[in-house]
Coordinates of C-alpha atoms in Angstrom, one line a residue:
Chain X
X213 CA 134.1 289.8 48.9
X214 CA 131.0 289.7 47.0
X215 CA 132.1 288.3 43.8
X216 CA 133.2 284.7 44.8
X217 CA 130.6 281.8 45.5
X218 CA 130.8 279.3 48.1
X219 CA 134.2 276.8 48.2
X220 CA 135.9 279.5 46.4
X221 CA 135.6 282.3 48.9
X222 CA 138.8 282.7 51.1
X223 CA 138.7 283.5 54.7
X224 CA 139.3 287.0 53.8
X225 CA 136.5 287.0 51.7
X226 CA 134.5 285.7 54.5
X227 CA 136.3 287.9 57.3
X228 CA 135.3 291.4 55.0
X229 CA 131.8 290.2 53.9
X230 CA 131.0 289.1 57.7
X231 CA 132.5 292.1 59.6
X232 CA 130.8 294.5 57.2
X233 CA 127.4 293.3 56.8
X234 CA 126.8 291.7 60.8
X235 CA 128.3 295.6 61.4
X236 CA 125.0 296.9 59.4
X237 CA 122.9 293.8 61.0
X238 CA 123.5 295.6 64.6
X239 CA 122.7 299.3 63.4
X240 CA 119.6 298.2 61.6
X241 CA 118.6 296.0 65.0
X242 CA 119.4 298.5 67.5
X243 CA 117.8 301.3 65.6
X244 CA 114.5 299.3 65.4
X245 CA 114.7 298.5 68.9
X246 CA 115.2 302.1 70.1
X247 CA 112.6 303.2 67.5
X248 CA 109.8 300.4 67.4
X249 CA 110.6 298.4 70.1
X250 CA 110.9 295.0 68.0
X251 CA 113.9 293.3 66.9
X252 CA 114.2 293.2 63.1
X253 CA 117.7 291.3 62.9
X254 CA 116.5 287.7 64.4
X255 CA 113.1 286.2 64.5
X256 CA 113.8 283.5 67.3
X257 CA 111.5 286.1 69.7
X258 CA 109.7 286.5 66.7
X259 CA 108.6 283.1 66.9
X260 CA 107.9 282.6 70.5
X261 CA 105.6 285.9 70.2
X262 CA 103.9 283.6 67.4
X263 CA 103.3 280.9 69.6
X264 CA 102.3 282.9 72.6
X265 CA 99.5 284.6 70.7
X266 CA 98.3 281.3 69.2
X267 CA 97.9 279.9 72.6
X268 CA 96.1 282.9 73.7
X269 CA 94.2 283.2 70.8
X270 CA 95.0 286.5 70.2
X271 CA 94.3 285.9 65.9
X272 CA 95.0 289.7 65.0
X273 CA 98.5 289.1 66.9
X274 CA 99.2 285.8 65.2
X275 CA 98.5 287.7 62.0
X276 CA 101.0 290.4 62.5
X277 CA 103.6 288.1 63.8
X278 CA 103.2 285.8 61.0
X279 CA 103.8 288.8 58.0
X280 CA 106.6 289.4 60.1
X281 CA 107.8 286.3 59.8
X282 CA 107.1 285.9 55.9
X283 CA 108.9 289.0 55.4
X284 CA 112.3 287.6 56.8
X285 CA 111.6 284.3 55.4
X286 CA 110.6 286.3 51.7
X287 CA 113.8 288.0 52.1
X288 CA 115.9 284.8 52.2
X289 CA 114.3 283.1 49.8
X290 CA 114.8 286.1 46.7
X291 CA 118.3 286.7 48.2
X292 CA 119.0 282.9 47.5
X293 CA 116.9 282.9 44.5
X294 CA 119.0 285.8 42.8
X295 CA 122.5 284.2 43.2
X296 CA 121.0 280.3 42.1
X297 CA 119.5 282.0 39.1
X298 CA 122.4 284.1 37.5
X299 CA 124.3 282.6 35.4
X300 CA 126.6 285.7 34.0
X301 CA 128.0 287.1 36.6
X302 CA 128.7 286.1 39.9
X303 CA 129.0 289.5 41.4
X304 CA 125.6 291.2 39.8
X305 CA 123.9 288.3 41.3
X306 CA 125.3 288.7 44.6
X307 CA 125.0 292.7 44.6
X308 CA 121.4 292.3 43.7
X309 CA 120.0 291.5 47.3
X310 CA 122.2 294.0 49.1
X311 CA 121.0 296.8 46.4
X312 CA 117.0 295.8 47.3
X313 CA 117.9 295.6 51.2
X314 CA 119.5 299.1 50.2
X315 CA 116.4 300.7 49.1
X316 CA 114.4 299.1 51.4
X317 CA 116.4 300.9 53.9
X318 CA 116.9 303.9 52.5
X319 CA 112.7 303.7 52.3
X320 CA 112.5 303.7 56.0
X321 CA 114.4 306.7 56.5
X322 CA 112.9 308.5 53.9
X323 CA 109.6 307.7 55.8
X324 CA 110.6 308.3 58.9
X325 CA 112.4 311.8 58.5
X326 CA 109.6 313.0 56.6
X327 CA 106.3 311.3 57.1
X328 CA 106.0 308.8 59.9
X329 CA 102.9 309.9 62.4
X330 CA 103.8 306.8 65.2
X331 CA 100.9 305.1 64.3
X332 CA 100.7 301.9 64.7
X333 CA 100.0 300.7 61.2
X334 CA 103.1 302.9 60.3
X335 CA 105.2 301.0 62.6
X336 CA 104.1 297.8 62.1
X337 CA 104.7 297.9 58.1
X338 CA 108.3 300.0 58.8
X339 CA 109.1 296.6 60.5
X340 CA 108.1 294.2 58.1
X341 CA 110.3 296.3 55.5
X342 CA 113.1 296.4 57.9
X343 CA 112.8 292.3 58.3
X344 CA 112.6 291.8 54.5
X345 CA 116.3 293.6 53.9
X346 CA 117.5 292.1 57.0
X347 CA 116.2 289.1 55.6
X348 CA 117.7 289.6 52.0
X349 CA 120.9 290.4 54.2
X350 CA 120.9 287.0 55.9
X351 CA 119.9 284.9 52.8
X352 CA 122.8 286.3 50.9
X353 CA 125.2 285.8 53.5
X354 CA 124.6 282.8 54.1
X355 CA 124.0 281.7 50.2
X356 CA 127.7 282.4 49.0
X357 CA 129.4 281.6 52.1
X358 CA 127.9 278.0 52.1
X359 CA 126.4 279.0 55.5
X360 CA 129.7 280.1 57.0
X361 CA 128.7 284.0 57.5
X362 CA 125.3 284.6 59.6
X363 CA 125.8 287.8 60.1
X364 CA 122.1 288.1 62.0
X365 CA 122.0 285.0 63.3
X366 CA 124.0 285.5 66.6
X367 CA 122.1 282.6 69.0
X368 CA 123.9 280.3 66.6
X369 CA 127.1 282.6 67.1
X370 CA 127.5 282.5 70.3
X371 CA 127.2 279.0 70.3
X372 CA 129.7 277.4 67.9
X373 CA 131.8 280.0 69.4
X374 CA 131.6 278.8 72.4
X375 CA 132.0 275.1 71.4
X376 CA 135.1 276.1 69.5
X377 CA 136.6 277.7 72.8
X378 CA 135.9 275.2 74.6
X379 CA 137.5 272.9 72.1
X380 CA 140.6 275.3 72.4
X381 CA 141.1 273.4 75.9
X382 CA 142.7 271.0 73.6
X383 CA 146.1 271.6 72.2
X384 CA 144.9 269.0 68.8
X385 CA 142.2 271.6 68.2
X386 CA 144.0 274.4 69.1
X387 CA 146.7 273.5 66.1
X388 CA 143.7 273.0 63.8
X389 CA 144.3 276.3 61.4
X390 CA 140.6 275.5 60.1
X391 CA 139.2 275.6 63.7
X392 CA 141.1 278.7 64.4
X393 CA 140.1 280.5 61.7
X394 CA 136.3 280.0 62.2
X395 CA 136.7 281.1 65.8
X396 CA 138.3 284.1 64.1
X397 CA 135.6 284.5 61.8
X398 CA 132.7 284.8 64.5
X399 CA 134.2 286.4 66.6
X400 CA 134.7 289.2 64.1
X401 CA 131.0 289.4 63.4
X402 CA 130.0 289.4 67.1
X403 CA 132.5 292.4 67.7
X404 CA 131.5 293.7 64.7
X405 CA 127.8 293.2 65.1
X406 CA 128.1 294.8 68.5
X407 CA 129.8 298.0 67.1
X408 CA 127.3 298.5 64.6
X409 CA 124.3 298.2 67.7
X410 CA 126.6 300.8 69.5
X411 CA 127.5 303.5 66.7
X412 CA 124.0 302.7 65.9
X413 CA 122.3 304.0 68.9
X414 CA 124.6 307.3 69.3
X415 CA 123.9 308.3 65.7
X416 CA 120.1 307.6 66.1
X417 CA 120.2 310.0 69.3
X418 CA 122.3 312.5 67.2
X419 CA 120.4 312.1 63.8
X420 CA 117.2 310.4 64.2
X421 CA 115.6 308.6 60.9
X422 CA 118.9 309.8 59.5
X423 CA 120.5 306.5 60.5
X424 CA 119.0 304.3 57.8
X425 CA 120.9 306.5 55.3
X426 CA 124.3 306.0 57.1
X427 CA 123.4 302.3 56.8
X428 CA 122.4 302.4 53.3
X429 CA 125.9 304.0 52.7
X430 CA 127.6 301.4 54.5
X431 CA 125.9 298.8 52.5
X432 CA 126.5 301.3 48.9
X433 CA 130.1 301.0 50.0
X434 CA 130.0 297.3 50.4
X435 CA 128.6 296.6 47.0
X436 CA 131.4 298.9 45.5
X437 CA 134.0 297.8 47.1
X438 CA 134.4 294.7 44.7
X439 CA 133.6 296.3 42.0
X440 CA 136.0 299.5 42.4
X441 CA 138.9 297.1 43.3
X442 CA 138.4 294.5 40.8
X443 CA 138.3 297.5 38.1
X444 CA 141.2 299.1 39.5
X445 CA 143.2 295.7 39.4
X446 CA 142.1 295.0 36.0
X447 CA 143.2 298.4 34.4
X448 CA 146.5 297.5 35.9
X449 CA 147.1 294.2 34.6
X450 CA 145.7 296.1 31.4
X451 CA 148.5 298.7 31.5
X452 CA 151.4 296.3 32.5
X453 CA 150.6 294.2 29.5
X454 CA 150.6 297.3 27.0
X455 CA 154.0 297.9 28.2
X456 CA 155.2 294.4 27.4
X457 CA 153.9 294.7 23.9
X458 CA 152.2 291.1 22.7
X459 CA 154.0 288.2 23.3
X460 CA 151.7 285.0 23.6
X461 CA 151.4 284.4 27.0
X462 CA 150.2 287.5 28.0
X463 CA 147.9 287.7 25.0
X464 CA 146.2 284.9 26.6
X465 CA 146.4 286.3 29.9
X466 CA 144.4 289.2 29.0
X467 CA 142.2 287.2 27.1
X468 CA 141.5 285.3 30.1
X469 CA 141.1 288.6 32.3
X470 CA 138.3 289.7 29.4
X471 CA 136.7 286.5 30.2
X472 CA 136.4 287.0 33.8
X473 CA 134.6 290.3 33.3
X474 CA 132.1 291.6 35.2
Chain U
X204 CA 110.3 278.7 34.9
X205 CA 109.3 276.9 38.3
X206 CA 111.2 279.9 40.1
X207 CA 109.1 282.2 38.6
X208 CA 105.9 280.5 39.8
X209 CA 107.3 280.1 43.0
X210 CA 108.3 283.9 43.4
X211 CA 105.1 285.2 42.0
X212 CA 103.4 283.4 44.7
X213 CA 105.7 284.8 47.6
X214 CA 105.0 287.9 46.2
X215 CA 100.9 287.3 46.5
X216 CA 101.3 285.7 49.6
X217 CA 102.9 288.4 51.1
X218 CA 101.0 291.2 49.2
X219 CA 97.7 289.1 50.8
X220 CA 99.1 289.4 54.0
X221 CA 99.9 293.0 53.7
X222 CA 96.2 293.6 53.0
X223 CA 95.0 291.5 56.0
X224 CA 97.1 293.2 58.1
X225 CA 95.8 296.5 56.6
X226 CA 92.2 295.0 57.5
X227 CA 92.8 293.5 61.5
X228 CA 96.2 294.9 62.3
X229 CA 94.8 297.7 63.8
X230 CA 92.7 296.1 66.8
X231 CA 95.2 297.3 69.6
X232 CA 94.4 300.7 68.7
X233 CA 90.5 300.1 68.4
X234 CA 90.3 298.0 71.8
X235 CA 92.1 301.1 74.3
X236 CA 90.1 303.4 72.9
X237 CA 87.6 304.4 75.7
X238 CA 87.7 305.3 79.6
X239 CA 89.7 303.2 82.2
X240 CA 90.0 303.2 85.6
X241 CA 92.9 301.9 87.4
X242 CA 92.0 299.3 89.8
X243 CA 95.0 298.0 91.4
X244 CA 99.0 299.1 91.6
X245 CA 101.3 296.3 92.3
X246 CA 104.9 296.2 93.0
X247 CA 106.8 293.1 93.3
X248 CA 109.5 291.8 94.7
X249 CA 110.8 294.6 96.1
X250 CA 113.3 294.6 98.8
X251 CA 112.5 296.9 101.2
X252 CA 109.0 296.0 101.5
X253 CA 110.2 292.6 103.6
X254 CA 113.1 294.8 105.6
X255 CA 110.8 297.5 107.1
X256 CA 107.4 297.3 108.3
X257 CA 107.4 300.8 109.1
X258 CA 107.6 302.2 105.7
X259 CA 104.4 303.9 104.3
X260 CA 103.3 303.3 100.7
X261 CA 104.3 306.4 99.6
X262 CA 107.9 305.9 100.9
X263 CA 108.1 303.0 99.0
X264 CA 106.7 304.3 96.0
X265 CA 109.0 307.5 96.3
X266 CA 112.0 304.3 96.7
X267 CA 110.8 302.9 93.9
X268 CA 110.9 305.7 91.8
X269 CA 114.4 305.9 92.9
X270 CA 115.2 302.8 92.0
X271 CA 113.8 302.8 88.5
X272 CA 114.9 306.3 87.9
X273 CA 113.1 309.8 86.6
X274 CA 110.9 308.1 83.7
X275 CA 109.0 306.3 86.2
X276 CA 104.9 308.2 87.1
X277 CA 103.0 306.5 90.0
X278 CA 99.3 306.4 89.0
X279 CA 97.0 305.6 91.3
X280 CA 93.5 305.5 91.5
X281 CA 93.2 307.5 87.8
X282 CA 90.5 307.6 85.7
X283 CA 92.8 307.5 81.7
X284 CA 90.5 307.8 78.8
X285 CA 92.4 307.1 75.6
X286 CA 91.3 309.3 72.9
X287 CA 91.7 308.6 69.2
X288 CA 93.8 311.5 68.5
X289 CA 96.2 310.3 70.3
X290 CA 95.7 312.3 73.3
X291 CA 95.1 310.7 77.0
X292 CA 93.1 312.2 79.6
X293 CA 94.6 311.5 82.8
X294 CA 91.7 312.2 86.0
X295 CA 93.2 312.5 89.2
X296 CA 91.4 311.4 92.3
X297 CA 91.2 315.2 93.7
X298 CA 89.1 316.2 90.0
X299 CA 92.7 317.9 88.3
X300 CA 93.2 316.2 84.7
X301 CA 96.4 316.0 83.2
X302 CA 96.6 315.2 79.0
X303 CA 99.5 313.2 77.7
X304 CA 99.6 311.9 74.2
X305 CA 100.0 308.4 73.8
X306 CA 101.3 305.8 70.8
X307 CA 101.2 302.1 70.8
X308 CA 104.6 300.6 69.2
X309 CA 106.3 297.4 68.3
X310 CA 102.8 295.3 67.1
X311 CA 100.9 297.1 69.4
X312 CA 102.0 295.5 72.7
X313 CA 104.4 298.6 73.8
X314 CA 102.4 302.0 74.8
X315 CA 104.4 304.9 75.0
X316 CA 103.6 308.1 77.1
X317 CA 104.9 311.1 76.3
X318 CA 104.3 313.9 78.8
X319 CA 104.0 318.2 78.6
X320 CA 107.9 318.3 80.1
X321 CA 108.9 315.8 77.4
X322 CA 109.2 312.9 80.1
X323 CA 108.4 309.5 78.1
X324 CA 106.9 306.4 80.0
X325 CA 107.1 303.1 78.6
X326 CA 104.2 300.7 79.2
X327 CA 104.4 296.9 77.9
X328 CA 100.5 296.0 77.1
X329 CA 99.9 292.2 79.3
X330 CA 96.8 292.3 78.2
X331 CA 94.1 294.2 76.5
X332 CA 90.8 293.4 76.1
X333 CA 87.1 294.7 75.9
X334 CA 86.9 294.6 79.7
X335 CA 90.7 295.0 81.1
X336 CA 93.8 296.1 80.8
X337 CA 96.8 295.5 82.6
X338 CA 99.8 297.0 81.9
X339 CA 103.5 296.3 83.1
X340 CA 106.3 299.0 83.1
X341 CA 108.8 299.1 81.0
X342 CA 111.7 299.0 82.5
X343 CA 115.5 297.9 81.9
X344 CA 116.5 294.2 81.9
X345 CA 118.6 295.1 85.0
X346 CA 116.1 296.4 87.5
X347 CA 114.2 293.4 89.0
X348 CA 110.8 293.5 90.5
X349 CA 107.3 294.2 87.7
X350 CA 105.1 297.1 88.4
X351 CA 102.2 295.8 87.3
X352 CA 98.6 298.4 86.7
X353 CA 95.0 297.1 86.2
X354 CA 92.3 298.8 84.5
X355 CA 88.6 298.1 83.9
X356 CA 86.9 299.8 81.6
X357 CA 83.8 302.4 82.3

């Protein structure tokens, strides 16, 4: 899920890496909602606040709406910046951005349990963290799937989904396996990011600040996941070859599997 | 070598920003700080204000409070003073004071209320200025109508 890079991703790559991470886009949205009262998961809002305050000339508004809107933006920017830069593995560079939205997560509801007051300042900062991870979240996404998993990004959603069912009236679009598979792809991330908002909200009630952990776990699990299975699968391959004992072939098969190490 | 120019300066563009905001992201907080007094209540579009005449205001106020459920005060005529610890003195018109604490959320445009019995109103600031303050209730996407209060300050 995390390891492959664009063309090469399958659309169970996509299917896993979308349903898990839009599921921890709609706890992390709900969550600020309920707590903050902003929306840390899309900026579209974002932006017409910006515009709004402009026009009333409210400066000290535009201000905090703009570092809001940096923080997203910064977020996309280092998530795609980390998996153009790597060149030795694929899967580190890809991990990277989930492991900084991770702690920047985990930071919140460290904060929260233990030293958040409800001041303003407080809140407004907690927000800007919580749009810089969602951010990372979105960048990467988007950066390995070639732009095929938004997993935050649900105004866009709702529309191609919408375009693809009504191109299902069709029976030549309904017998397109591509077509049918993107459909399939969003509307696993909608469901998904809708159960995350859901779970979200009765855990917060439950738990409080707590939540941001479960979501850092969820995201911990994510970034393992790869890792654990393409280990597992390796030591396999590893042990069926030792029982074969050396012919060429597999010589160079588990040459090649030393190759694609992580 | 370009990419780590270009990071570096994300990073001190958002680090500047972070210290702006420290400087002037605070003026919510500054500007409610003082005494109010509420100057007009308005309800709109509410249905059974155009059905009966005979209703009194308070039987629509005790309607609407029906309507938009348990978490909904009516204020009228108060004096609030907002106090920097966070405490807000509410005067009644007949001299008794009630004290609630209050917190401003989201980027300072959501006021919260929070009440002895635990009861939480929910406040959406419209506009705050030196002068004024108008606040709308916050109230579920579902129930139609704004209830809409204006203060001036003392």
């Amino acid at each position: 899920m995390l390891r492959k890079h664009s063309s090469s991703r399958t659309l169970k790559d996509n299917l896993q890496l979308g349903s898990l991470t839009a599921f921890s886009a709609g706890m992390v949205n709900v969550t600020s909602l309920i707590i903050f009262f902003a929306f840390t998961s899309n900026v579209t809002g974002h932006y017409a606040i910006l515009a709004e305050e402009i026009a009333k000339g409210n400066w000290n508004q535009v201000l905090m709406v703009f570092f809001w809107l940096f923080m997203f933006f910064y977020g996309n920017f280092l998530a795609n910046f980390l998996v153009i830069s790597s060149s030795r593995s694929n899967y580190i560079a890809h991990a990277l951005p989930l492991i900084l939205e991770t702690i920047c997560l985990s930071s919140v509801g460290f904060y929260g349990l233990y030293y958040y007051q409800e001041t303003l300042f407080e809140t407004e900062i907690l927000i800007a963290i919580m749009l810089l991870a969602m951010g990372l979240q979105n960048g990467l996404t988007a950066s390995i799937s070639n732009s095929a998993v938004k997993t935050t990004h649900m105004t866009g959603l709702t529309t191609d989904l919408a375009i693809l069912v009504s191109m299902f009236t069709k029976k030549k679009f309904r017998e397109n396996r591509e077509l049918r598979n993107k459909a399939k792809l969003l509307s696993t991330i909608a469901v998904s990011y809708i159960s995350g908002g859901v779970i979200a909200g009765l855990i917060y009630f439950a738990m409080g600040f707590k939540v941001f952990f479960m979501v850092s776990l969820f995201l911990i699990f994510i970034i393992l996941y790869d890792y654990i299975k393409f280990r597992f699968n390796l030591l396999l391959r590893k042990r069926r070859l030792q029982g074969y004992g050396g012919s060429k072939r597999l010589k160079i098969k588990e040459m090649w599997l030393e190759r694609i190490k992580i | 070598m370009r990419g780590i120019v270009m990071n570096v300066i994300m990073g001190l563009t958002a680090l500047s920003l972070f210290l702006m905001v420290t400087q002037f992201g605070n003026q919510p907080m500054n500007d409610i700080i003082g005494e109010w007094k509420e100057v007009s209540w308005d309800y709109e579009k509410v249905d059974f204000l155009n059905q009966s005449d005979s209703l009194t205001i308070d039987e629509v106020m005790d309607q609407t409070k029906v309507q938009l459920g348990e978490n909904f005060v009516i204020h009228k005529s108060e004096v609030w003073e907002f106090i920097d610890d966070n405490t807000l003195k509410v005067g009644f018109e007949d001299g008794k004071e009630e004290f609630v604490d209050w917190k401003l959320k989201s980027k300072g445009d959501i006021l919260k209320l929070t009440h002895n019995d635990k009861i939480s109103e929910y406040y959406t600031i419209k506009e705050l200025n030196r002068d004024r303050l108008v606040l709308h209730f916050h109230v579920d996407l579902n129930a139609r109508g704004i209830v809409k209060l204006t203060f001036e300050k003392i």
